[in-house]
Amino acid sequence: MIDQIKQQIERLRARGATYVDTRWYPYEETNSLLMWNGNLKDTSSSRESGIGVRVLYKGAWGFSASSDLSNLNALYDKAFDNARVAAERVTFPVRLAEKESIEAKFESPSRINPFEVTLADKVAFLREMDRLLDQPGVTQRVSKLDFRRKQIIFVDSEGSQIEKVITDVFAGLEVNGLDSEGGMHERKFNPPRRGDSRGWETIDLRYFSENAERIVRELKETLQAERCPVDDRSVILLPGIMYLQTHETIGHALELDRILGYELAFAGGSFVTLNDFGKLRYGSEKLTARADATLLNTPGSFGYDDDGVPAQDNLLIDKGILVGAISGRQMVEEANAKARRAIFNGSSGANRATAFYRVPIERMTNINIDPGNDGTLEDIIRNTEKGILLDGDRSWSIGSNREQFHFGTEAGWLVEDGRITRPVKNATYKGATVPFWNSLSAVGDRSTWEVCYVANCGKGQPNQIMQLGHGVPVCRFDNVRIGE
Amino acid sequence: MREKILQTLNELRIYALDKGVEVSLYFHEEDSYLMRFANSAISLNTNEHLIRLEVTAFEGNKRASYAMITDLDKVNDMKQGIDTACEMVKHVMPLSYSPTVPVYQSPFIDEGNFDPELAQMSNEEKLGFFNQVVNGLETEEIKLSGIFSCGANTVAAVSTRSAHPFFVTTSDAQVSIVLAHSALKWEVQSEQSAQRKTDLDAAELRAELVTLLHHYTHDTPQQIPLGRYDIVFGAAAIADMLNFTSFIGFNGGLMKRGYSCLKEENIGQKVFSEQFTFVDDPSRRETFPFRCDLYGIPRDRFPLVENGVFKAFTWYQDDADEFSQSPTGHTVPHHSLCMAGGTQHLNTLGDLLKQSRESDILYIPFLHYMNIVNPSKGIITGSSRFGALLLKKDGSIVVPYNVRLTQSLLDVFGDKIEWIAQDTLPYNTSTSYGARNPTSILVPRFMRVNDLEISLSNSSY
Ligand SMILES: [Zn+2]
């Protein structure tokens, strides 16, 4: 098969294509189980295989994909034809940043392949979780397991050939309950990534059990609590909401395709301009953010991106100053040319596609905030006069240029004079992105740092769902409007 | 193609019967084309032809499913898919209720909403259409973005319970054209949904863009003060809010799980404005309808709200099975939601701008990134995007920076409605997540709602 792919690539090169690549997925398999109030509502598996072909011709992209490998000529011709028509409307001919051509293999670390674990063992885990969540006051309880495994073979016209096998496990628990006014509240546990691998071995029964009990306890507290007041306070964000703040107002805002206007038809743009790199004070001096695709245990690590560029660990924001972006080979060339200066030194290795039938676009890897020097969570609470401690994502809505946001959280506890006083329900906070990050006044130490994951980040047309991670500490921001 | 699909499904059905297992088979085929524009260029031109088969196996109260991307020639692979689902179902846990197996009482074949002219529009035609809409509107700084998405979509199903098949094929297109200023960052948009090629109307798209561009290129944008506004929503914003209302309002299963702003006792009560009528109407071809559901229940006009009175919850088969309710024929990839037009004669954005007004009116055509803040109270939040305008009572028009609205849907469609435009149009709500599923909601062009609060107002774009 690889020889046939190489022949097709050469054939299109001979027709005038300046670049051709192919992602062949021999397999991509999934297995999902969902238990809702004791009922195993969903037990499903899937398997797909196919091939996606990307062609650059006269500065324009064409793409075509099919699950039918019996007529490669037709598939490659279709991709070429799509590029040929696209070349009729080119404003900035696509160029690709230099990279080394490599032959390489990557396999995500996994000690126990979840596809070799029996269905009976998976069901037993869910039954145990369901039993723990089945408590008075809990009206809905959900436990779920989701496993994915895929093999990708990447071949391009520059001589690269890369094989990847990626395995991921996503598990989660959720409880819901009704307060005295009939209002619904929720509490979730999406386990932070621990250890150095990402297979079935991450399903640690004791860890899940402890957290099942915790979320039930915290839900009950919320159900009894008074409404969150409308107020201006310091907000202390635990990793369970800090990851989403980072995702929405640093991650998406720093995708270079958004900055260059390639998502204006759908996902939106970014308030960041090319002029801002090296200058914009994005946050306070306590803020250092990075895109680190080299962490071992998260779905934001993949060895090589779908341009064939090796995974990297790059600074995005250095002590508050914007210095980097999330990028692939195409966008860095265009950004440097438009800015008339070399802002970016090559691709940051973040171009990924969600399936063989989608085209790679700039995606977050692991967008992390470095731990700080403001101590433990207890230290930060002790040093807060009037605040609110928040955790758990409940709702999120962000302006189209990522310039402002509104978040609702699952749990909130008021902090007065250095100690937690009482829980509140329906906690929300909102703000404008740059002033908010500039109000960052405390960053927790490594003891507060957790690697959270996002299993369903949507972007692009046709739409693509991507998995990635966020390593974040507890952070405190001052003078934030809450309760609206 | 129909014959080959039905033949294949029948062969698989016989295979399952011979094995003595109970299965339902769900087949999906898409031929999808998408031309995407950004920075005034074609940034991506793509197509996918994909066939998916999902096998659901039943064994008493147990159920498991196996999905695959496949080809019609790979019958043996599909048979293995049946084997896999049947092996899985042995090891799962029984449900506390008995899941219904689909039964089609007679063959259901619907090819009436397929227009090959639309499904197979060439690359050149699509580019030509775009050029026609934006000819002369782009500048060095005002750049074109957008999509032309079109395709053919086929859903077919059969089960071991009956030999009759289910087969629906449709054609669809979604056009979205954005003109955005690369330095000032404002954006204006015009959109269209098509089921037939003749639904496409370049002149109409162009007229809306020209009107919006006139204001966006001549006026200086302003941060408008926080407070309460009389708001006219455009079709996109109305459709998005209706989608959320049907999600956290009318879905019986979610209501039973406490995730709804409507309760059982609300049935028969006036919950919304008397001007508000909202139905599921599969007779409307613009909604890419299913006139039979996947469990063989015929689908007819189903009132959700009539003149403000909440009429009924919708029950998906699985929720109906679990909560001992009668299914309402809503187990389909999408419903045919239609909001009735009102009495206000306004056919275009130009008409709205010219209308005399006794107070300032904020026009919000589109709400970006809507999310549910509190489902029990129906509270959603989202930000304006794509061409908002502040229509001053003195007749002048101001361009506002985007604003955030955090509001209960019960209020938006409640007594605060001042008027609803008479004219309705299909607004395409398709997302391109996963398998193709063309969807649109019939909505009035405009709806005015008084006294809504703006909770955040940007100082720039
Ligand atoms: Zn995202």
mmCIF file of C-alpha atoms in Angstrom, chain A residues 145-403:
data_model
loop_
_atom_site.group_PDB
_atom_site.id
_atom_site.type_symbol
_atom_site.label_atom_id
_atom_site.label_comp_id
_atom_site.label_asym_id
_atom_site.label_seq_id
_atom_site.Cartn_x
_atom_site.Cartn_y
_atom_site.Cartn_z
ATOM 1 C CA LEU A 145 -15.842 5.102 29.390
ATOM 2 C CA ASP A 146 -14.575 5.983 25.959
ATOM 3 C CA PHE A 147 -11.603 4.291 24.280
ATOM 4 C CA ARG A 148 -9.881 5.171 21.009
ATOM 5 C CA ARG A 149 -7.022 3.671 19.086
ATOM 6 C CA LYS A 150 -5.732 4.533 15.643
ATOM 7 C CA GLN A 151 -2.844 3.854 13.333
ATOM 8 C CA ILE A 152 -1.833 6.634 10.954
ATOM 9 C CA ILE A 153 0.734 6.345 8.196
ATOM 10 C CA PHE A 154 1.869 9.697 6.857
ATOM 11 C CA VAL A 155 3.751 9.976 3.574
ATOM 12 C CA ASP A 156 4.629 13.225 1.826
ATOM 13 C CA SER A 157 6.292 14.331 -1.394
ATOM 14 C CA GLU A 158 9.289 15.662 0.558
ATOM 15 C CA GLY A 159 10.362 12.162 1.577
ATOM 16 C CA SER A 160 8.812 11.841 5.031
ATOM 17 C CA GLN A 161 7.233 8.619 6.179
ATOM 18 C CA ILE A 162 5.865 8.499 9.712
ATOM 19 C CA GLU A 163 3.857 5.814 11.435
ATOM 20 C CA LYS A 164 1.850 6.572 14.576
ATOM 21 C CA VAL A 165 -0.224 4.408 16.872
ATOM 22 C CA ILE A 166 -2.220 6.444 19.368
ATOM 23 C CA THR A 167 -4.337 5.073 22.188
ATOM 24 C CA ASP A 168 -6.524 7.151 24.468
ATOM 25 C CA VAL A 169 -8.810 6.489 27.375
ATOM 26 C CA PHE A 170 -11.450 8.964 28.500
ATOM 27 C CA ALA A 171 -13.523 8.260 31.574
ATOM 28 C CA GLY A 172 -15.901 10.475 33.489
ATOM 29 C CA LEU A 173 -18.519 10.629 36.213
ATOM 30 C CA GLU A 174 -21.392 13.080 36.630
ATOM 31 C CA VAL A 175 -24.140 13.596 39.175
ATOM 32 C CA ASN A 176 -27.152 15.906 39.000
ATOM 33 C CA GLY A 177 -29.678 16.979 41.593
ATOM 34 C CA LEU A 178 -32.545 19.417 42.066
ATOM 35 C CA ASP A 179 -32.547 22.233 44.600
ATOM 36 C CA SER A 180 -35.616 23.273 46.597
ATOM 37 C CA GLU A 181 -36.773 25.578 43.772
ATOM 38 C CA GLY A 182 -36.511 22.791 41.181
ATOM 39 C CA GLY A 183 -33.242 24.131 39.751
ATOM 40 C CA MET A 184 -30.887 21.508 38.336
ATOM 41 C CA HIS A 185 -27.247 21.369 39.430
ATOM 42 C CA GLU A 186 -24.398 19.145 38.349
ATOM 43 C CA ARG A 187 -20.967 18.001 39.472
ATOM 44 C CA LYS A 188 -18.519 16.090 37.291
ATOM 45 C CA PHE A 189 -15.276 14.214 37.663
ATOM 46 C CA ASN A 190 -13.105 14.071 34.561
ATOM 47 C CA PRO A 191 -9.912 12.648 36.005
ATOM 48 C CA PRO A 192 -6.751 14.711 35.672
ATOM 49 C CA ARG A 193 -3.971 12.793 33.914
ATOM 50 C CA ARG A 194 -1.521 11.122 36.282
ATOM 51 C CA GLY A 195 1.432 8.816 35.705
ATOM 52 C CA ASP A 196 3.341 8.449 32.469
ATOM 53 C CA SER A 197 0.929 6.569 30.230
ATOM 54 C CA ARG A 198 -2.569 6.731 28.770
ATOM 55 C CA GLY A 199 -3.983 3.189 28.522
ATOM 56 C CA TRP A 200 -6.503 1.165 30.562
ATOM 57 C CA GLU A 201 -4.055 1.231 33.523
ATOM 58 C CA THR A 202 -5.185 4.842 34.122
ATOM 59 C CA ILE A 203 -8.572 3.549 35.263
ATOM 60 C CA ASP A 204 -7.656 3.430 38.949
ATOM 61 C CA LEU A 205 -10.654 2.155 40.899
ATOM 62 C CA ARG A 206 -9.582 3.701 44.212
ATOM 63 C CA TYR A 207 -8.949 7.123 42.699
ATOM 64 C CA PHE A 208 -12.318 7.078 40.952
ATOM 65 C CA SER A 209 -14.096 5.856 44.082
ATOM 66 C CA GLU A 210 -12.708 8.673 46.227
ATOM 67 C CA ASN A 211 -13.751 11.228 43.669
ATOM 68 C CA ALA A 212 -17.192 9.680 43.189
ATOM 69 C CA GLU A 213 -17.796 10.263 46.886
ATOM 70 C CA ARG A 214 -16.397 13.779 46.663
ATOM 71 C CA ILE A 215 -18.622 14.927 43.786
ATOM 72 C CA VAL A 216 -21.737 13.573 45.508
ATOM 73 C CA ARG A 217 -20.781 15.459 48.685
ATOM 74 C CA GLU A 218 -20.120 18.682 46.777
ATOM 75 C CA LEU A 219 -23.348 18.388 44.781
ATOM 76 C CA LYS A 220 -25.319 18.074 48.022
ATOM 77 C CA GLU A 221 -23.587 21.179 49.381
ATOM 78 C CA THR A 222 -24.533 23.090 46.247
ATOM 79 C CA LEU A 223 -28.167 21.961 46.419
ATOM 80 C CA GLN A 224 -28.467 23.414 49.942
ATOM 81 C CA ALA A 225 -26.537 26.592 49.160
ATOM 82 C CA GLU A 226 -27.769 30.138 48.627
ATOM 83 C CA ARG A 227 -27.457 31.803 45.253
ATOM 84 C CA CYS A 228 -24.110 33.256 44.265
ATOM 85 C CA PRO A 229 -24.213 37.006 44.989
ATOM 86 C CA VAL A 230 -23.660 39.599 42.273
ATOM 87 C CA ASP A 231 -20.382 41.120 43.349
ATOM 88 C CA ASP A 232 -16.834 42.060 42.356
ATOM 89 C CA ARG A 233 -14.393 39.676 44.017
ATOM 90 C CA SER A 234 -11.130 37.807 43.603
ATOM 91 C CA VAL A 235 -11.837 34.509 41.862
ATOM 92 C CA ILE A 236 -9.684 31.516 42.725
ATOM 93 C CA LEU A 237 -9.945 29.029 39.865
ATOM 94 C CA LEU A 238 -9.269 25.358 40.598
ATOM 95 C CA PRO A 239 -7.866 23.276 37.677
ATOM 96 C CA GLY A 240 -11.400 22.009 36.881
ATOM 97 C CA ILE A 241 -12.325 25.476 35.545
ATOM 98 C CA MET A 242 -8.848 26.984 35.086
ATOM 99 C CA TYR A 243 -8.244 24.519 32.226
ATOM 100 C CA LEU A 244 -11.258 25.897 30.348
ATOM 101 C CA GLN A 245 -10.289 29.516 30.984
ATOM 102 C CA THR A 246 -6.895 28.679 29.472
ATOM 103 C CA HIS A 247 -8.446 26.750 26.608
ATOM 104 C CA GLU A 248 -10.882 29.438 25.543
ATOM 105 C CA THR A 249 -8.974 32.654 26.148
ATOM 106 C CA ILE A 250 -5.353 31.627 25.532
ATOM 107 C CA GLY A 251 -5.521 28.465 23.411
ATOM 108 C CA HIS A 252 -8.109 29.428 20.824
ATOM 109 C CA ALA A 253 -6.971 33.065 20.790
ATOM 110 C CA LEU A 254 -3.431 32.000 19.834
ATOM 111 C CA GLU A 255 -4.246 29.641 16.961
ATOM 112 C CA LEU A 256 -2.386 31.250 14.093
ATOM 113 C CA ASP A 257 -5.067 30.424 11.508
ATOM 114 C CA ARG A 258 -7.629 32.310 13.606
ATOM 115 C CA ILE A 259 -5.237 35.242 13.978
ATOM 116 C CA LEU A 260 -4.761 35.331 10.198
ATOM 117 C CA GLY A 261 -8.508 35.280 9.536
ATOM 118 C CA TYR A 262 -8.912 31.684 8.356
ATOM 119 C CA GLU A 263 -11.787 30.930 10.743
ATOM 120 C CA LEU A 264 -13.861 34.064 10.233
ATOM 121 C CA ALA A 265 -16.627 32.166 8.482
ATOM 122 C CA PHE A 266 -17.297 30.045 11.535
ATOM 123 C CA ALA A 267 -15.299 29.703 14.762
ATOM 124 C CA GLY A 268 -14.235 33.347 14.714
ATOM 125 C CA GLY A 269 -11.086 35.421 14.792
ATOM 126 C CA SER A 270 -8.778 36.599 17.515
ATOM 127 C CA PHE A 271 -8.212 39.979 19.132
ATOM 128 C CA VAL A 272 -4.474 39.227 18.754
ATOM 129 C CA THR A 273 -2.717 40.801 15.741
ATOM 130 C CA LEU A 274 0.672 39.942 14.247
ATOM 131 C CA ASN A 275 1.919 43.226 15.611
ATOM 132 C CA ASP A 276 1.304 41.991 19.162
ATOM 133 C CA PHE A 277 3.977 39.255 19.149
ATOM 134 C CA GLY A 278 6.870 40.226 21.384
ATOM 135 C CA LYS A 279 4.954 43.244 22.698
ATOM 136 C CA LEU A 280 1.461 42.625 23.995
ATOM 137 C CA ARG A 281 1.171 42.397 27.762
ATOM 138 C CA TYR A 282 -1.315 39.533 27.688
ATOM 139 C CA GLY A 283 -1.243 38.929 31.413
ATOM 140 C CA SER A 284 0.516 39.848 34.622
ATOM 141 C CA GLU A 285 4.163 38.890 35.156
ATOM 142 C CA LYS A 286 2.973 35.765 36.931
ATOM 143 C CA LEU A 287 1.650 34.319 33.680
ATOM 144 C CA THR A 288 3.822 31.957 31.673
ATOM 145 C CA ALA A 289 1.965 29.772 29.177
ATOM 146 C CA ARG A 290 3.291 27.147 26.797
ATOM 147 C CA ALA A 291 2.205 24.670 24.151
ATOM 148 C CA ASP A 292 3.837 21.422 25.224
ATOM 149 C CA ALA A 293 3.156 18.437 22.977
ATOM 150 C CA THR A 294 5.808 16.348 24.752
ATOM 151 C CA LEU A 295 3.876 15.450 27.926
ATOM 152 C CA LEU A 296 3.561 11.687 28.107
ATOM 153 C CA ASN A 297 0.080 11.137 29.404
ATOM 154 C CA THR A 298 -2.285 13.381 27.487
ATOM 155 C CA PRO A 299 -4.203 13.378 24.199
ATOM 156 C CA GLY A 300 -2.443 16.625 23.260
ATOM 157 C CA SER A 301 0.746 14.621 22.592
ATOM 158 C CA PHE A 302 1.059 12.799 19.284
ATOM 159 C CA GLY A 303 4.755 12.511 18.373
ATOM 160 C CA TYR A 304 4.515 14.181 14.968
ATOM 161 C CA ASP A 305 1.774 16.439 13.646
ATOM 162 C CA ASP A 306 -0.070 15.915 10.351
ATOM 163 C CA ASP A 307 2.467 18.076 8.513
ATOM 164 C CA GLY A 308 5.097 15.551 9.668
ATOM 165 C CA VAL A 309 6.658 18.045 12.105
ATOM 166 C CA PRO A 310 7.963 16.652 15.446
ATOM 167 C CA ALA A 311 6.150 17.526 18.686
ATOM 168 C CA GLN A 312 7.555 20.549 20.512
ATOM 169 C CA ASP A 313 7.453 22.470 23.768
ATOM 170 C CA ASN A 314 7.133 26.181 22.961
ATOM 171 C CA LEU A 315 6.495 29.294 25.036
ATOM 172 C CA LEU A 316 3.333 31.201 24.160
ATOM 173 C CA ILE A 317 3.366 33.832 26.901
ATOM 174 C CA ASP A 318 6.570 34.621 28.777
ATOM 175 C CA LYS A 319 6.088 36.399 32.123
ATOM 176 C CA GLY A 320 3.002 38.074 30.712
ATOM 177 C CA ILE A 321 4.346 39.001 27.263
ATOM 178 C CA LEU A 322 2.927 37.316 24.156
ATOM 179 C CA VAL A 323 5.724 35.471 22.341
ATOM 180 C CA GLY A 324 4.324 32.464 20.479
ATOM 181 C CA ALA A 325 1.383 30.928 18.657
ATOM 182 C CA ILE A 326 -0.096 27.551 17.831
ATOM 183 C CA SER A 327 0.939 26.926 14.256
ATOM 184 C CA GLY A 328 1.525 24.639 11.302
ATOM 185 C CA ARG A 329 3.802 24.950 8.280
ATOM 186 C CA GLN A 330 1.494 27.065 6.127
ATOM 187 C CA MET A 331 0.451 29.726 8.634
ATOM 188 C CA VAL A 332 3.927 30.623 9.940
ATOM 189 C CA GLU A 333 5.092 31.421 6.401
ATOM 190 C CA GLU A 334 2.090 33.613 5.744
ATOM 191 C CA ALA A 335 2.373 35.349 9.137
ATOM 192 C CA ASN A 336 6.068 36.147 8.677
ATOM 193 C CA ALA A 337 5.451 37.466 5.171
ATOM 194 C CA LYS A 338 2.493 39.613 6.215
ATOM 195 C CA ALA A 339 4.322 40.977 9.262
ATOM 196 C CA ARG A 340 7.446 41.576 7.162
ATOM 197 C CA ARG A 341 9.547 40.136 9.975
ATOM 198 C CA ALA A 342 10.421 36.644 11.140
ATOM 199 C CA ILE A 343 8.049 36.313 14.092
ATOM 200 C CA PHE A 344 8.061 32.540 13.895
ATOM 201 C CA ASN A 345 11.018 30.278 13.387
ATOM 202 C CA GLY A 346 9.270 27.380 11.632
ATOM 203 C CA SER A 347 6.136 25.442 12.391
ATOM 204 C CA SER A 348 5.323 24.756 16.033
ATOM 205 C CA GLY A 349 4.097 21.294 15.049
ATOM 206 C CA ALA A 350 0.418 21.742 15.824
ATOM 207 C CA ASN A 351 -1.381 20.913 12.576
ATOM 208 C CA ARG A 352 -3.772 18.027 13.165
ATOM 209 C CA ALA A 353 -6.815 16.410 11.576
ATOM 210 C CA THR A 354 -9.452 14.522 13.504
ATOM 211 C CA ALA A 355 -9.967 11.740 10.951
ATOM 212 C CA PHE A 356 -8.673 10.525 7.604
ATOM 213 C CA TYR A 357 -11.518 12.399 5.927
ATOM 214 C CA ARG A 358 -10.665 15.796 7.390
ATOM 215 C CA VAL A 359 -7.856 18.208 6.512
ATOM 216 C CA PRO A 360 -5.275 19.184 9.177
ATOM 217 C CA ILE A 361 -5.685 22.604 10.791
ATOM 218 C CA GLU A 362 -4.021 24.395 13.729
ATOM 219 C CA ARG A 363 -5.050 22.612 16.908
ATOM 220 C CA MET A 364 -4.027 23.017 20.520
ATOM 221 C CA THR A 365 -1.548 20.487 21.856
ATOM 222 C CA ASN A 366 -1.239 20.770 25.644
ATOM 223 C CA ILE A 367 -1.693 24.441 26.429
ATOM 224 C CA ASN A 368 -0.244 24.765 29.902
ATOM 225 C CA ILE A 369 0.302 27.412 32.533
ATOM 226 C CA ASP A 370 3.564 27.071 34.449
ATOM 227 C CA PRO A 371 3.220 26.581 38.217
ATOM 228 C CA GLY A 372 4.064 29.698 40.244
ATOM 229 C CA ASN A 373 5.474 30.747 43.585
ATOM 230 C CA ASP A 374 2.350 31.583 45.527
ATOM 231 C CA GLY A 375 2.198 28.337 47.452
ATOM 232 C CA THR A 376 -0.475 25.741 47.898
ATOM 233 C CA LEU A 377 -4.218 26.170 47.492
ATOM 234 C CA GLU A 378 -4.435 26.696 51.273
ATOM 235 C CA ASP A 379 -1.807 29.467 51.057
ATOM 236 C CA ILE A 380 -3.734 31.232 48.294
ATOM 237 C CA ILE A 381 -7.026 31.029 50.206
ATOM 238 C CA ARG A 382 -5.295 32.289 53.353
ATOM 239 C CA ASN A 383 -3.999 35.305 51.429
ATOM 240 C CA THR A 384 -7.375 36.219 49.932
ATOM 241 C CA GLU A 385 -9.472 38.826 51.679
ATOM 242 C CA LYS A 386 -12.698 38.690 49.673
ATOM 243 C CA GLY A 387 -12.986 36.021 47.049
ATOM 244 C CA ILE A 388 -14.738 33.032 45.626
ATOM 245 C CA LEU A 389 -13.269 29.600 44.975
ATOM 246 C CA LEU A 390 -14.641 28.080 41.743
ATOM 247 C CA ASP A 391 -14.484 24.634 40.171
ATOM 248 C CA GLY A 392 -16.123 22.578 37.411
ATOM 249 C CA ASP A 393 -17.227 23.779 33.996
ATOM 250 C CA ARG A 394 -20.987 24.156 33.638
ATOM 251 C CA SER A 395 -21.365 26.645 30.793
ATOM 252 C CA TRP A 396 -19.011 28.692 28.672
ATOM 253 C CA SER A 397 -19.564 31.323 26.044
ATOM 254 C CA ILE A 398 -16.842 33.408 24.452
ATOM 255 C CA GLY A 399 -16.837 36.410 22.115
ATOM 256 C CA SER A 400 -15.996 35.656 18.492
ATOM 257 C CA ASN A 401 -12.557 37.274 18.759
ATOM 258 C CA ARG A 402 -11.986 35.669 22.160
ATOM 259 C CA GLU A 403 -12.006 39.162 23.631
#
